[in-house]
Amino acid sequence: MRNQSDQDRYSTISQSTNENTLELPIQGQDEDLYVTDKANQKILGQDTYKDDKKDKEPPKRVNIFAQKHRKNLMRFLQYSWENKKFLIFGNIGLVITSVCQISLPYLTGRMVDVISTDKSSEDLTWLALAFVTLGFLSAIFSFVRGYSFNLLGEKVMLKLRSELFDKFVQKDVEFYDQNKSGELMSRITSDTAIVQSAASDSLSILLRNIIQFIGSFIILWIISYELTMILFIIVPPLIIGIAVFIRLFKKYSKLYQDKLALGNSFANEAFGNIRVVKSFAREQKESQNFYKYMQDAYVYGEKKSLLHGSFLGIVTLLGEGAILCVLWYGGKLVLEGKLTTGQLSSFILYTITLSTGLLAVGGISNQIITAVGVSEKLFEMMDVEIGIKSGVKTKNSLDGNISFENVTFEYPTKKNVNVLKNVNFEVKQGQVVALVGSSGSGKSSTVSLIQRFYDVNQGLVKLDNIDIKQYNLNWVREQIGYVSQEPTLFSGTLKENIVYGVNSYTQQDIDKALEMANAKQFVYDTTIFPDGLNTLVGERGVKLSGGQKQRIAIARALIKNPKILIFDEATSALDAESEYQVQKAIDNLMVHGQKTIIVIAHRLSTIKNADTIIVIQNGEVKEIGNHKQLLSIKDGFYTKLIQRQISGADEFDSEIDTK
Ligand SMILES: Nc1ncnc2c1ncn2[C@@H]1O[C@H](COP(=O)(O)OP(=O)(O)OP(=O)(O)O)[C@@H](O)[C@H]1O
C-alpha cells in the first residue's frame, strides 16, 4: 500500500505526464523495422525529459503538406543535403538493391519453369549465375546504402546537436527562466535523434517501398490480372485489420510510455535527491515505489504482448489464407495452361513483397510525420530571438563607476510585477557597497541588471556614466567578477575551475588569485589535496567543502582581474572555520579598495565595513549611507532590520554594535 505522501507524489507526477501523448510508428520490413525500432527507443528516451518538464509538448504529428510544415521539412532535409555525397551514395545503393530484390522473384519463377518445364540445365546454370550476381550486387550495395545512410545520420546529428547547444548557450537568461535544463538536454539528445533518422534514410526508404509496392503490383498484373483480382478480395480486410491493430497498439504503447515516464520521473527525483533519500533511510521504500511504477507499465506491456501475438496470429492466418487462395486459384490456372508453375511462384513472392512494402510505407511515413513535428519545436527554440542585444562600445579599462537612474524592472516571465521601482543610486569606483534588505526585496535582481542578464523596463543602468546597453556585452561581463551564494564548480580540476574565465594566464596569476581568495593554503596542502591544482573536484565540485568551493569561486572571479566584483554572501550554514576563511577572503578584498565591490550582505561584519549601504525593501531603495549614518535614523529601515536581526539572534548577535 502507498502511504499518503507517496500517493501525493505519485499523483502529482501522474498529472504532470498524462497530458503527454506519444505516437508509435508501426513496423515494416527488415531495415524499416530497424529504423522504426530506433525511433521507438529515441521516443522512449524522451520520456526522461517529459518528466522533467510538466508542460513539455509531446512529439507532434503534423500535416507535412501544409506550407509551414513543408518549409520545416525542407529545413531539416537541408542538413542532409549538406552531406550530399553520402545522400547520393546511399540512394544509389538503395535503388540498386531495390532493383536486385525486385528481380529475384522473377528469376525464381524462371528457374522453377526451367526445372519443371524446359528441363534445360544450361539455362538453369545461367539463371543461377544471374541469381548469384544479383545476390552479390545486392550485398555490396546494401553495404554502400547502410554505411552511407548511417554516416550521414551521424553527420546530421553532430551538426544539429552542436548547433543546438551553440544556439541555446547564447540565449538570454530569460530563455533559461522559461525552459528547464532537462528539456533543453532532451531536445539536444532525443529530439535530434528522431529528426536525424528521418533526415537521413527514412525518406529514401519510404520512396523505395512505394516504388517496390507499385513495381510489384504492375508485375503481378502482368503475370496474371485474374490472380491479382483475387488479391483485391483479401488485401482490404488485411489492411483494415492492420489499421485497427496499429490504432490499438499505439493506444497501449502511449499508455505504456506514460507509465514508464512516471517511473523515469520518480527515478530522476530519487537519484537527484539521493542525500535526502539516504538521510531518511528511504532506499527500500523508493525501490518499492519504483517497482510499482514499473508494474503499472508492465500491465500495458502485457496488453501489448497479447495484441502483438494476436496480430501475428491474424496476419499469419490471413497471409497464409491469401497464399492458399492464390495457390488454389493459381494452381487451377496452371492446370488450365493459362499460367506456368514458375509464374505462379513469382506471383506468390511478389505478393509477399507487396504486402511488406505496404506495411513499411505506413510505418515510415508515421515516423517522418513525427519527426517533422519534433523538428518544428526544435527549430522554434533554436530561433528564439536574443533580446539582450550587444552594443559595440569598449574601453581600455573600466573605472568601475556604477549608477542606477530611475530604474524600474520586471522579469519577462513575471509581467506586471515591478521587482525594482524607480531605483536610484550611485557607486563610485573603488567603493565597497553592501546591498541589504529582506528576502525577495530585489538585491539579486539589482546585481543581475549590473551584469546585464536582463534589460531594465524603464530608466538607465550606467557604467562609467555610459548606458550599459552601449557596451559590447561580452566586454561588460569580462569587467565583472561574480561569486554567487552557492557557487557552482564544473567537474574538472581545481586549476580548470580557477582559470575558467580567462584565455591566458600564468602560474603567478593563479597563485595571486588563490592568495587573495584565501585558498592558497588548502589548495597546496598535500595532506588535503595530494594532486594540488590537478585535483578533480567532482560533479559540481562535490569533493570540496562549502567553504573551499566558495573560495575557489572567489579565485575564479579574481583571476580575470575584474574592475567590479559582486559577491552574494552565503547564508547557508558554512561551518565556523569555513565561514571565517571565506570572510577573511572577502575582508582582504575590501581592504584593497581598487575594485568596486558590491556585496549582497547578510553578515553584520561585512555590512559595517562597507563604504555605503543601500537598503532595498520591496524593490525600492529606502536608505543609503554608512552604518553609523543609517543607524542614526530613528525607526529607519536599516535600524529596524538590524534590530530584527538581533532579536532573530543569528549570525549578528555576537558582533552587533548599534552605537
Ligand atoms: N528569474 C526570476 N523570474 C521571475 N521572478 C524572479 C526571478 N528571480 C527573482 N524573482 C522575483 O523577484 C523578486 C526579487 O527577488 P530577488 O532574488 O532579487 O530578491 P533578493 O532580495 O535577492 O532575495 P534573497 O535575499 O532571498 O536572495 C522576488 O519576488 C522573486 O520572486
mmCIF file of C-alpha atoms and ligand atoms in Angstrom, residues 173 177 409 411-414 417 419-420 437-446 448 454 485 568 571 600 602 616, ligand 1:
data_model
loop_
_atom_site.group_PDB
_atom_site.id
_atom_site.type_symbol
_atom_site.label_atom_id
_atom_site.label_comp_id
_atom_site.label_asym_id
_atom_site.label_seq_id
_atom_site.Cartn_x
_atom_site.Cartn_y
_atom_site.Cartn_z
ATOM 1 C CA VAL A 173 18.988 34.220 -19.097
ATOM 2 C CA ASP A 177 13.858 31.086 -16.860
ATOM 3 C CA PHE A 409 12.282 46.396 -13.757
ATOM 4 C CA TYR A 411 11.056 39.864 -15.047
ATOM 5 C CA PRO A 412 9.959 38.871 -18.558
ATOM 6 C CA THR A 413 8.427 35.732 -17.085
ATOM 7 C CA LYS A 414 6.527 37.733 -14.470
ATOM 8 C CA VAL A 417 5.210 42.780 -11.186
ATOM 9 C CA VAL A 419 10.623 43.888 -8.860
ATOM 10 C CA LEU A 420 12.540 47.173 -8.817
ATOM 11 C CA GLY A 437 17.185 44.081 2.602
ATOM 12 C CA SER A 438 14.863 41.293 3.473
ATOM 13 C CA SER A 439 14.470 38.197 1.349
ATOM 14 C CA GLY A 440 12.834 38.884 -2.012
ATOM 15 C CA SER A 441 13.417 42.640 -1.782
ATOM 16 C CA GLY A 442 15.328 42.812 -5.078
ATOM 17 C CA LYS A 443 19.040 42.582 -4.206
ATOM 18 C CA SER A 444 19.899 39.772 -6.641
ATOM 19 C CA SER A 445 17.779 41.409 -9.314
ATOM 20 C CA THR A 446 19.867 44.549 -8.921
ATOM 21 C CA SER A 448 21.592 40.819 -12.428
ATOM 22 C CA TYR A 454 18.171 41.415 -18.238
ATOM 23 C CA GLN A 485 25.712 32.448 -2.917
ATOM 24 C CA ASP A 568 26.384 37.151 -2.956
ATOM 25 C CA THR A 571 23.617 32.488 4.055
ATOM 26 C CA ILE A 600 24.729 41.256 -1.142
ATOM 27 C CA HIS A 602 23.982 39.154 5.261
ATOM 28 C CA ILE A 616 16.286 47.836 -0.536
HETATM 29 N N1 LIG B 1 14.232 34.707 -12.578
HETATM 30 C C1 LIG B 1 13.162 35.235 -11.999
HETATM 31 N N2 LIG B 1 11.984 35.245 -12.650
HETATM 32 C C2 LIG B 1 10.886 35.786 -12.083
HETATM 33 N N3 LIG B 1 10.874 36.359 -10.879
HETATM 34 C C3 LIG B 1 12.029 36.391 -10.179
HETATM 35 C C4 LIG B 1 13.219 35.825 -10.695
HETATM 36 N N4 LIG B 1 14.189 35.990 -9.782
HETATM 37 C C5 LIG B 1 13.642 36.631 -8.736
HETATM 38 N N5 LIG B 1 12.330 36.882 -8.965
HETATM 39 C C6 LIG B 1 11.417 37.591 -8.099
HETATM 40 O O1 LIG B 1 11.898 38.898 -7.921
HETATM 41 C C7 LIG B 1 11.739 39.332 -6.593
HETATM 42 C C8 LIG B 1 13.084 39.813 -6.040
HETATM 43 O O2 LIG B 1 13.952 38.689 -5.982
HETATM 44 P P1 LIG B 1 15.492 38.813 -5.691
HETATM 45 O O3 LIG B 1 16.089 37.491 -5.921
HETATM 46 O O4 LIG B 1 16.043 39.965 -6.405
HETATM 47 O O5 LIG B 1 15.449 39.109 -4.132
HETATM 48 P P2 LIG B 1 16.629 39.114 -3.079
HETATM 49 O O6 LIG B 1 16.488 40.387 -2.323
HETATM 50 O O7 LIG B 1 17.918 38.863 -3.739
HETATM 51 O O8 LIG B 1 16.204 37.883 -2.177
HETATM 52 P P3 LIG B 1 17.147 36.853 -1.342
HETATM 53 O O9 LIG B 1 17.855 37.646 -0.301
HETATM 54 O O10 LIG B 1 16.151 35.915 -0.735
HETATM 55 O O11 LIG B 1 18.045 36.198 -2.339
HETATM 56 C C9 LIG B 1 11.178 38.169 -5.812
HETATM 57 O O12 LIG B 1 9.797 38.397 -5.648
HETATM 58 C C10 LIG B 1 11.381 36.977 -6.719
HETATM 59 O O13 LIG B 1 10.318 36.070 -6.612
#
